[in-house]
mmCIF file of C-alpha atoms in Angstrom:
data_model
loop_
_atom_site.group_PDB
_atom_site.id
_atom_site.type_symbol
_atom_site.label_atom_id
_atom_site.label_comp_id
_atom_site.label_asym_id
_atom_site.label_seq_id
_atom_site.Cartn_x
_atom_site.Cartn_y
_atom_site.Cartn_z
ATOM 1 C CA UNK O 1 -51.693 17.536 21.700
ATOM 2 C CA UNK O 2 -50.359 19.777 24.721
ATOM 3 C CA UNK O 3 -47.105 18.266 24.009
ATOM 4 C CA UNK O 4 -47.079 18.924 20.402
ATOM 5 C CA UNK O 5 -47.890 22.694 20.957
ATOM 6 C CA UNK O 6 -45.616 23.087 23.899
ATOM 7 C CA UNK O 7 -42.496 21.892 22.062
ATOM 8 C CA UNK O 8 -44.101 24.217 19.472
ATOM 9 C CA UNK O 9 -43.661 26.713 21.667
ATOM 10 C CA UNK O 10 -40.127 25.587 22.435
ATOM 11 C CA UNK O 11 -39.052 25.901 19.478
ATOM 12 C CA UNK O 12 -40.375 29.018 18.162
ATOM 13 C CA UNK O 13 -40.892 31.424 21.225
ATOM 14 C CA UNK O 14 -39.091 30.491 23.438
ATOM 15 C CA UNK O 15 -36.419 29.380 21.389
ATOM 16 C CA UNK O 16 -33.725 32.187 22.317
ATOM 17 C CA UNK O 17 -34.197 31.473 26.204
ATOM 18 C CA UNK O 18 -33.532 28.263 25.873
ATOM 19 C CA UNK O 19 -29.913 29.045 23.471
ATOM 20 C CA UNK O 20 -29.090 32.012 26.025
ATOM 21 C CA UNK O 21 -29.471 29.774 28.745
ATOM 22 C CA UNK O 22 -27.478 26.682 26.926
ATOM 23 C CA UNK O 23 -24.394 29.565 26.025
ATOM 24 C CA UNK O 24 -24.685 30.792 29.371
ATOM 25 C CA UNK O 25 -24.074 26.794 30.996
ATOM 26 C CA UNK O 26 -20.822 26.866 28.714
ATOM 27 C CA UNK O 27 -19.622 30.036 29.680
ATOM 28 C CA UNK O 28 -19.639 28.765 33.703
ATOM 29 C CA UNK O 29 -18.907 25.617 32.572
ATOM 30 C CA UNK O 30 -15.334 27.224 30.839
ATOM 31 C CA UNK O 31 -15.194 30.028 32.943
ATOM 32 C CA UNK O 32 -12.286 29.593 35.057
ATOM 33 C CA UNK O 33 -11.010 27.080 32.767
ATOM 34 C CA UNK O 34 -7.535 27.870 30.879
ATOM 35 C CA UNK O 35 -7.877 25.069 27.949
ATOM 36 C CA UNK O 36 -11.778 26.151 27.894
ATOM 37 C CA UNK O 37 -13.723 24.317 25.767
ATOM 38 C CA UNK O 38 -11.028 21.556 24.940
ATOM 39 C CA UNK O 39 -11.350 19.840 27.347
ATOM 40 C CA UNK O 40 -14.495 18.185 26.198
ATOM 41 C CA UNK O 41 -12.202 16.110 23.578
ATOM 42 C CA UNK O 42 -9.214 16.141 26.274
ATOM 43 C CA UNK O 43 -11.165 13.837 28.619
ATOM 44 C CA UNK O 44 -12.823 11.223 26.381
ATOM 45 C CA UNK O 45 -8.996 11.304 24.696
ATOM 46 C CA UNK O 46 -6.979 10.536 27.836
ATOM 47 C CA UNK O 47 -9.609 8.064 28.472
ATOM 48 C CA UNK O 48 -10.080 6.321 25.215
ATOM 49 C CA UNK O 49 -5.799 6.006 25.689
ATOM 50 C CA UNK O 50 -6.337 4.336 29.179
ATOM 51 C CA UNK O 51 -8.217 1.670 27.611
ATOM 52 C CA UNK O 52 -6.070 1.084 24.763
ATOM 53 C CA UNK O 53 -3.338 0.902 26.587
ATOM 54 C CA UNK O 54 -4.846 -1.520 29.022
ATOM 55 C CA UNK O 55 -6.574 -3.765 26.296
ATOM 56 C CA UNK O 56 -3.440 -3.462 23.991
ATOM 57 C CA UNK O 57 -0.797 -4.130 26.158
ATOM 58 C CA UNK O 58 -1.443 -5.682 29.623
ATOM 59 C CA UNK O 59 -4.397 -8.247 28.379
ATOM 60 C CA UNK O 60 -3.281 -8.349 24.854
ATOM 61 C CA UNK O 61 -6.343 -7.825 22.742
ATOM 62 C CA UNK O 62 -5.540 -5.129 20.408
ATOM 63 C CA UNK O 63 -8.717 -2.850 19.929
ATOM 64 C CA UNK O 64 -8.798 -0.432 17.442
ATOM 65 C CA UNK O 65 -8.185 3.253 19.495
ATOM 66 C CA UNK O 66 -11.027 5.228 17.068
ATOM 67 C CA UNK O 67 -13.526 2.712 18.029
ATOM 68 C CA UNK O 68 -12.816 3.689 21.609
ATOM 69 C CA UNK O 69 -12.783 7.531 21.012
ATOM 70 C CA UNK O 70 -16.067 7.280 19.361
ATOM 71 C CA UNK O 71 -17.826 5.309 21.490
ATOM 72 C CA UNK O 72 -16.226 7.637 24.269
ATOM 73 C CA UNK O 73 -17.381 11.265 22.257
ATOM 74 C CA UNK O 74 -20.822 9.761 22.655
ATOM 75 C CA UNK O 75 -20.706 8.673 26.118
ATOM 76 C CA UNK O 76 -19.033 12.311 27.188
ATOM 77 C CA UNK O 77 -22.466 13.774 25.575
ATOM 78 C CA UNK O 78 -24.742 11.385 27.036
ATOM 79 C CA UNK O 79 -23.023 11.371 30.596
ATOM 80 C CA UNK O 80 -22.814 14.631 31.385
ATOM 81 C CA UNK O 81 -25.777 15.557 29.827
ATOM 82 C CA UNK O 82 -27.567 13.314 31.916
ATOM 83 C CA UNK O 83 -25.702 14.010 34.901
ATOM 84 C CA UNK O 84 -25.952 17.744 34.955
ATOM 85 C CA UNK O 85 -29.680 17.785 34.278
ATOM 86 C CA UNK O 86 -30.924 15.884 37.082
ATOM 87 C CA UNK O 87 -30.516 18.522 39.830
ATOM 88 C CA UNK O 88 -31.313 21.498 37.249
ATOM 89 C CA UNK O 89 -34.475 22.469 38.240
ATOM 90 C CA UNK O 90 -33.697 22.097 41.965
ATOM 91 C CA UNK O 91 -30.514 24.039 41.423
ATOM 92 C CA UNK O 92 -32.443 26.820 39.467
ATOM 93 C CA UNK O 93 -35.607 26.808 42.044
ATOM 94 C CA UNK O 94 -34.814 30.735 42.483
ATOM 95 C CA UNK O 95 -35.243 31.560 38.619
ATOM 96 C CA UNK O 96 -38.376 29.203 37.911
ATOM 97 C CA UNK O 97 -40.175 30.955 41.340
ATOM 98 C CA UNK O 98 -39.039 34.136 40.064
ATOM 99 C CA UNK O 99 -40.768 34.341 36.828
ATOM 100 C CA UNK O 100 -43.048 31.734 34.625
ATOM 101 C CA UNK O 101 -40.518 29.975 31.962
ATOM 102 C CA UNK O 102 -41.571 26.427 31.261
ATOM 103 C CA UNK O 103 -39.708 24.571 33.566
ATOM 104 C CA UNK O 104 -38.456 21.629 30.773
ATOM 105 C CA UNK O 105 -36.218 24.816 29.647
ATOM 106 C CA UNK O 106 -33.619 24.474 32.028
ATOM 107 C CA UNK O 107 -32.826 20.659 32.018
ATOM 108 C CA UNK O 108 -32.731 20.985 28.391
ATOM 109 C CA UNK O 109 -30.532 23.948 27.906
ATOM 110 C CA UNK O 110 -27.917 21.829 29.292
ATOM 111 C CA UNK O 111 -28.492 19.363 27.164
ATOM 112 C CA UNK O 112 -28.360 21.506 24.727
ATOM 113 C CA UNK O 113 -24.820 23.236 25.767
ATOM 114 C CA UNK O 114 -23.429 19.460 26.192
ATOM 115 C CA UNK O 115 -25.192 19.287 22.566
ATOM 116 C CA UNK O 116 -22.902 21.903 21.224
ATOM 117 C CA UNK O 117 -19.396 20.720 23.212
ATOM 118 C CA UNK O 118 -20.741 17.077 21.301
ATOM 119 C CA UNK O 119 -20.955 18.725 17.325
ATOM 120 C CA UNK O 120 -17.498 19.864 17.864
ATOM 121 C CA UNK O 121 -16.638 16.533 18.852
ATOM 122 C CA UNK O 122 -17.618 14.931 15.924
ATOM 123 C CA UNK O 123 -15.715 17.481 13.843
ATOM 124 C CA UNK O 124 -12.539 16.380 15.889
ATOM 125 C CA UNK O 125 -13.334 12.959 14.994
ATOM 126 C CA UNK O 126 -13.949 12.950 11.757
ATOM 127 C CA UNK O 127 -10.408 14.765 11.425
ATOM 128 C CA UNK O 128 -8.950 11.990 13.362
ATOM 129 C CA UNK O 129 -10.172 9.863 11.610
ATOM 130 C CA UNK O 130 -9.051 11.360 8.152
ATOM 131 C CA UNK O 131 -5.423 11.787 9.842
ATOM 132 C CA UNK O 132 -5.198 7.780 11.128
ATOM 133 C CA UNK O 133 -6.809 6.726 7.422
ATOM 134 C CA UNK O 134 -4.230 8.721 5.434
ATOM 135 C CA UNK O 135 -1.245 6.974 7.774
ATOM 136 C CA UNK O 136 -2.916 3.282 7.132
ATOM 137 C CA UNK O 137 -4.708 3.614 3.768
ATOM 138 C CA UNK O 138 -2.198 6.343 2.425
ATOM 139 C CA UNK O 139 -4.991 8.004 1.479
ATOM 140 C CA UNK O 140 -8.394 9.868 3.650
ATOM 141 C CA UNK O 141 -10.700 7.645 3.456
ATOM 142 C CA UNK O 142 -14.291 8.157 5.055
ATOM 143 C CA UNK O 143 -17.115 5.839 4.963
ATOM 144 C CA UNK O 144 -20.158 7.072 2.592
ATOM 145 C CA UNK O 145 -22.530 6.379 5.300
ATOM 146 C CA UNK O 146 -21.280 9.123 6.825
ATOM 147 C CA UNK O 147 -24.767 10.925 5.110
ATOM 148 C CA UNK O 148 -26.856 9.598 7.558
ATOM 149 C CA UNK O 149 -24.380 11.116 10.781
ATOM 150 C CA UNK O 150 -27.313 14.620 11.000
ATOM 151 C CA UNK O 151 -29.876 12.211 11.258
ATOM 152 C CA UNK O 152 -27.795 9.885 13.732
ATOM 153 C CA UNK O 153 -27.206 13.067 15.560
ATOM 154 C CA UNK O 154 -30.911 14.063 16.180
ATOM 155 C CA UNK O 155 -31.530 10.643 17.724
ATOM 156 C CA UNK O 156 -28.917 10.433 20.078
ATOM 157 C CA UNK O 157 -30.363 14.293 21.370
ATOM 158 C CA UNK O 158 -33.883 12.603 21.608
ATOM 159 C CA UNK O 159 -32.776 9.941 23.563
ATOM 160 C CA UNK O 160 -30.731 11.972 26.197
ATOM 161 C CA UNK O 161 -33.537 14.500 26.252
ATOM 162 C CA UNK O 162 -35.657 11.961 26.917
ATOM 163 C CA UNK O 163 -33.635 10.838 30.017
ATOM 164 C CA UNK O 164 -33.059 14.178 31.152
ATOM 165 C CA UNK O 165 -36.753 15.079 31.192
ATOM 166 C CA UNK O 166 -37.675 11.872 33.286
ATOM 167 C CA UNK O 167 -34.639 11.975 35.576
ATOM 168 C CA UNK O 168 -34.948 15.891 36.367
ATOM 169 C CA UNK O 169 -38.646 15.454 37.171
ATOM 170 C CA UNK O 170 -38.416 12.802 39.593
ATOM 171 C CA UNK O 171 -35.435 14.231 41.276
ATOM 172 C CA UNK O 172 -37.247 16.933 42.540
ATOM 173 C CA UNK O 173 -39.980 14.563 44.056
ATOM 174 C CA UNK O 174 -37.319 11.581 45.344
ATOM 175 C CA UNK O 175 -33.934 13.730 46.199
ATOM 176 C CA UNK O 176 -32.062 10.256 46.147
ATOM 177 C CA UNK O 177 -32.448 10.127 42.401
ATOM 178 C CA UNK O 178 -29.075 11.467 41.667
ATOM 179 C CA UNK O 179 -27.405 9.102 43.364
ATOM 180 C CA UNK O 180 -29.664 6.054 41.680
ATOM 181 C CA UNK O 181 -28.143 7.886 38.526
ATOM 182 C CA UNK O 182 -24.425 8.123 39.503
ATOM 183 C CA UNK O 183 -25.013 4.702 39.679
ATOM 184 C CA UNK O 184 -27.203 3.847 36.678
ATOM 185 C CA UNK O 185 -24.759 5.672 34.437
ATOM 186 C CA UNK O 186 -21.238 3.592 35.851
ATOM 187 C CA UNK O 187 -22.831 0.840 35.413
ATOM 188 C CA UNK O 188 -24.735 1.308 31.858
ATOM 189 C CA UNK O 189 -20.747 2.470 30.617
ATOM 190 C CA UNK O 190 -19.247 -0.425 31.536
ATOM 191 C CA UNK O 191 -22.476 -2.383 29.863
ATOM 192 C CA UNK O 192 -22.198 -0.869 26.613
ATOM 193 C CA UNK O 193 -19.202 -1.948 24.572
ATOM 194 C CA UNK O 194 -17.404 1.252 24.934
ATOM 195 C CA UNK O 195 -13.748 -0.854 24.863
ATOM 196 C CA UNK O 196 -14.641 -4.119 24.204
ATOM 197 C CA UNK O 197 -16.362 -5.804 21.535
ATOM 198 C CA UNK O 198 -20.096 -7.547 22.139
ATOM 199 C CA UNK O 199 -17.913 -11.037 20.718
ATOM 200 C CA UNK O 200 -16.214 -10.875 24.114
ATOM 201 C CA UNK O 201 -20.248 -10.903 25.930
ATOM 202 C CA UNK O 202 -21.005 -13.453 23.018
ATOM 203 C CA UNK O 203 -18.058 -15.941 23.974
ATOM 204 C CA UNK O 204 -18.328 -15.534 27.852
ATOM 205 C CA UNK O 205 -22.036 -16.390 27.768
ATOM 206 C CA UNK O 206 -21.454 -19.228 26.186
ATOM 207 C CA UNK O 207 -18.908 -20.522 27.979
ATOM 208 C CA UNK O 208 -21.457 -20.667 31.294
ATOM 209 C CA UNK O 209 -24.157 -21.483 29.028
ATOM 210 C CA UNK O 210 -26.278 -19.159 28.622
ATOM 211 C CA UNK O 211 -26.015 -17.869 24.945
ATOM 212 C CA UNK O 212 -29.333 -15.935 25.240
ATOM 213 C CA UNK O 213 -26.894 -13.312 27.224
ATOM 214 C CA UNK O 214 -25.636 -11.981 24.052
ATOM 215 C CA UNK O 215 -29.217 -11.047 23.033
ATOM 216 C CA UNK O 216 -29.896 -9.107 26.199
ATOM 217 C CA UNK O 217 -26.819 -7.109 26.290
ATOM 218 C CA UNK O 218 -28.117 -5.603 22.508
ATOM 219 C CA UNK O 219 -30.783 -4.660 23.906
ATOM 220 C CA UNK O 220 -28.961 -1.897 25.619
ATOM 221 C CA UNK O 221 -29.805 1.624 23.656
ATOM 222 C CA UNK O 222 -26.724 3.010 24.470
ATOM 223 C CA UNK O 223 -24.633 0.069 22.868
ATOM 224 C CA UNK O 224 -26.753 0.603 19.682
ATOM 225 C CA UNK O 225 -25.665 3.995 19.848
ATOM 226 C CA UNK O 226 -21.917 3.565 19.636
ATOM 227 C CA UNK O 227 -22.617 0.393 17.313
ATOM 228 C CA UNK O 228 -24.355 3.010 14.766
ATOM 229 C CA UNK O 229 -21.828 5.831 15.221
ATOM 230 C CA UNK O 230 -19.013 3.315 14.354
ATOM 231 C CA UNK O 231 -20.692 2.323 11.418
ATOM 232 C CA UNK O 232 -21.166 5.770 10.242
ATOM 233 C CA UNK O 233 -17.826 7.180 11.036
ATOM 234 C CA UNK O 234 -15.420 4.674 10.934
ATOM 235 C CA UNK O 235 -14.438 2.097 7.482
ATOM 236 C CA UNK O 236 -14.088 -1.028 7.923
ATOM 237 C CA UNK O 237 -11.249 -1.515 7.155
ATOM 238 C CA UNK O 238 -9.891 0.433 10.159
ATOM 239 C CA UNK O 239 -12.361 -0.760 12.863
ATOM 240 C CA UNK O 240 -13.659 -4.549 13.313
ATOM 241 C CA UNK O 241 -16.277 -3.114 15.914
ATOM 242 C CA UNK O 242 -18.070 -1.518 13.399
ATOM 243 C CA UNK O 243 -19.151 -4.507 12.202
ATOM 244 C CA UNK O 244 -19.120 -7.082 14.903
ATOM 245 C CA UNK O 245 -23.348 -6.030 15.743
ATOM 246 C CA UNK O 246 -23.961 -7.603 12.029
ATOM 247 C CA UNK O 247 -23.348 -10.978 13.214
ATOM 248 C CA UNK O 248 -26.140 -11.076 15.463
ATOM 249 C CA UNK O 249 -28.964 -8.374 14.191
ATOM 250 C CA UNK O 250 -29.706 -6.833 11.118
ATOM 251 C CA UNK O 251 -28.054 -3.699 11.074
ATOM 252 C CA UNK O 252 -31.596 -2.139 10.132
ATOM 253 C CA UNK O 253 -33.583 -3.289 12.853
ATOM 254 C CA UNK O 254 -30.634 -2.150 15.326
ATOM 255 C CA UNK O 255 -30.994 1.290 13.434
ATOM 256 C CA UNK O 256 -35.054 1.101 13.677
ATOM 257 C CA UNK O 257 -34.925 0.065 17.012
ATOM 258 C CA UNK O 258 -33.018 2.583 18.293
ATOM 259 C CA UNK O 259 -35.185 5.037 16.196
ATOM 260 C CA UNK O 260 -38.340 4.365 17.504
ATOM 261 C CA UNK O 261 -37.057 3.928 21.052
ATOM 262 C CA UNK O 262 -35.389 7.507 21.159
ATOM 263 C CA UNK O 263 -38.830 8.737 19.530
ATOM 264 C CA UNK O 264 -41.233 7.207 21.753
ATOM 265 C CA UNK O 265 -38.845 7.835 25.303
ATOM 266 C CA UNK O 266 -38.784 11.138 24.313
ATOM 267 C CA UNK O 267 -42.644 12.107 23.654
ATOM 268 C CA UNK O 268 -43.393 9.725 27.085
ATOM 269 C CA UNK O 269 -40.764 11.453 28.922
ATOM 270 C CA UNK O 270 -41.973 15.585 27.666
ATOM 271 C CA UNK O 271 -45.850 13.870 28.627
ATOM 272 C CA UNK O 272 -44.739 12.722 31.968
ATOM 273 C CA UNK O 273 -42.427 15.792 32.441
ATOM 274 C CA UNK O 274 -45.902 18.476 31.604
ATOM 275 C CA UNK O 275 -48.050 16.380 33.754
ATOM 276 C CA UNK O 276 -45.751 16.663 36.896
ATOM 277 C CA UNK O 277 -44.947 20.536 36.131
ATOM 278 C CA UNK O 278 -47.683 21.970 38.260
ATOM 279 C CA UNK O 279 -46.577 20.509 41.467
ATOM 280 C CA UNK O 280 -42.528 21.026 40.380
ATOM 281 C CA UNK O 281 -42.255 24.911 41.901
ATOM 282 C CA UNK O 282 -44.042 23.731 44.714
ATOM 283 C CA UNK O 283 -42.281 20.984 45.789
ATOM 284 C CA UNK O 284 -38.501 22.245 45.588
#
């Protein structure tokens, strides 16, 4: 119940902290900056070409590039969400001994500025993908499960809350967090099917014999994630990895698992995050 209220609380008075705070991360963020704010789709763009190029043309396995650039939109909000957030509340230690704010505010106003870079994303992609649809189909084409994107969007923000609130936390009580995370996050990226597709896992595996590899890697939330987006943003018939997770899971129970797990990582994380706030000031 103290969770319930406090994200009440969150949400309704201390709402305008927490957006000052989240416009006030973008601002530094940009400051000095002469592109500003576009480089957030600059860097998952020049990325997303890397791979192309490398899958396309040195090892020959032509991926589609708007599979890559979504997956990639994703992992920019994710990744530096996560990133970012795990020293905030060391980094702010002046502010939160300064005056009483509750202390989940400032890892999660840069989540939520990392939110707002991530909205614009999407409205990049969808454009892209309009553009690249008119060239192939001749005509804009966008998938009608497109309608469940808001949705989509407010489960991808649990789940990186959720991380956020457990990583920031535990940072200030184990300083060599950060660099468990740095880690954590290479290797999740390269885990997730951000350029490849989960056949290439599927084939692999069982070529060593151990088909039961496949099923493991899908367990990864974060591969779920850029499975769903795919399916939501991109038609078929421009992408074969939005489909490739139907051969080996419902498509509903990958959406219902990755509901419920965003869902219940978030209310354990904001539990574990209030329990460990007393002894936060005191400790950094």
């Amino acid at each position: 119940m103290r969770a319930l209220s406090r994200l009440k609380s969150l949400c309704t008075v201390h709402r305008e902290l927490l957006f000052h705070l989240a416009l006030k991360n973008l601002k530094v963020q940009y400051k000095y900056a002469f592109l500003g704010f576009l480089w957030a789709f600059f860097v998952p763009l020049c990325m997303a070409l890397v791979f192309w190029f490398l899958f396309a043309f040195l090892w020959q396995r032509p991926i589609p590039p708007l599979s890559i650039v979504t997956a990639l939109f994703v992992w920019q909000f994710v990744n530096m969400s996560i990133a970012s957030s795990t020293t905030s509340i060391i980094d702010n230690a002046g502010l939160l001994k300064k005056v009483y704010i509750p202390r989940e505010i400032v890892p999660l106003s840069i989540v939520l500025s990392n939110f707002i870079n991530f909205l614009l994303s999407l409205v990049v992609l969808v454009v892209l993908v309009l553009i690249y649809t008119t060239f192939k189909a001749g005509h804009p084409i966008l998938p009608v499960q497109i309608l469940l994107l808001p949705p989509l969007v407010v489960v991808t923000f649990l789940m990186t809350s959720g991380f956020v609130l457990i990583t920031s936390s535990l940072q200030v009580l184990y300083r060599d967090v950060k660099y468990i995370v740095e880690i954590a996050l290479l290797i999740i990226f390269y885990l997730s099917g951000a350029f490849y597709e989960v056949d290439l896992i599927a084939a692999g595996a069982a070529r060593k014999g151990i088909p039961w590899l496949v099923h493991l890697f899908m367990l990864n939330p974060i591969y779920d994630l850029f499975a769903m987006y795919r399916i939501v943003l991109l038609p078929s018939a421009i992408s074969e990895m939005t489909v490739d997770i139907s051969r080996y899971y419902p498509v509903w129970l990958v959406v219902s698992q990755t509901v419920v797990f965003s869902v219940l990582l978030f209310v354990a994380a904001y539990r574990m995050f209030l329990r460990r706030e007393v002894d936060l000031v005191d400790l950094i």
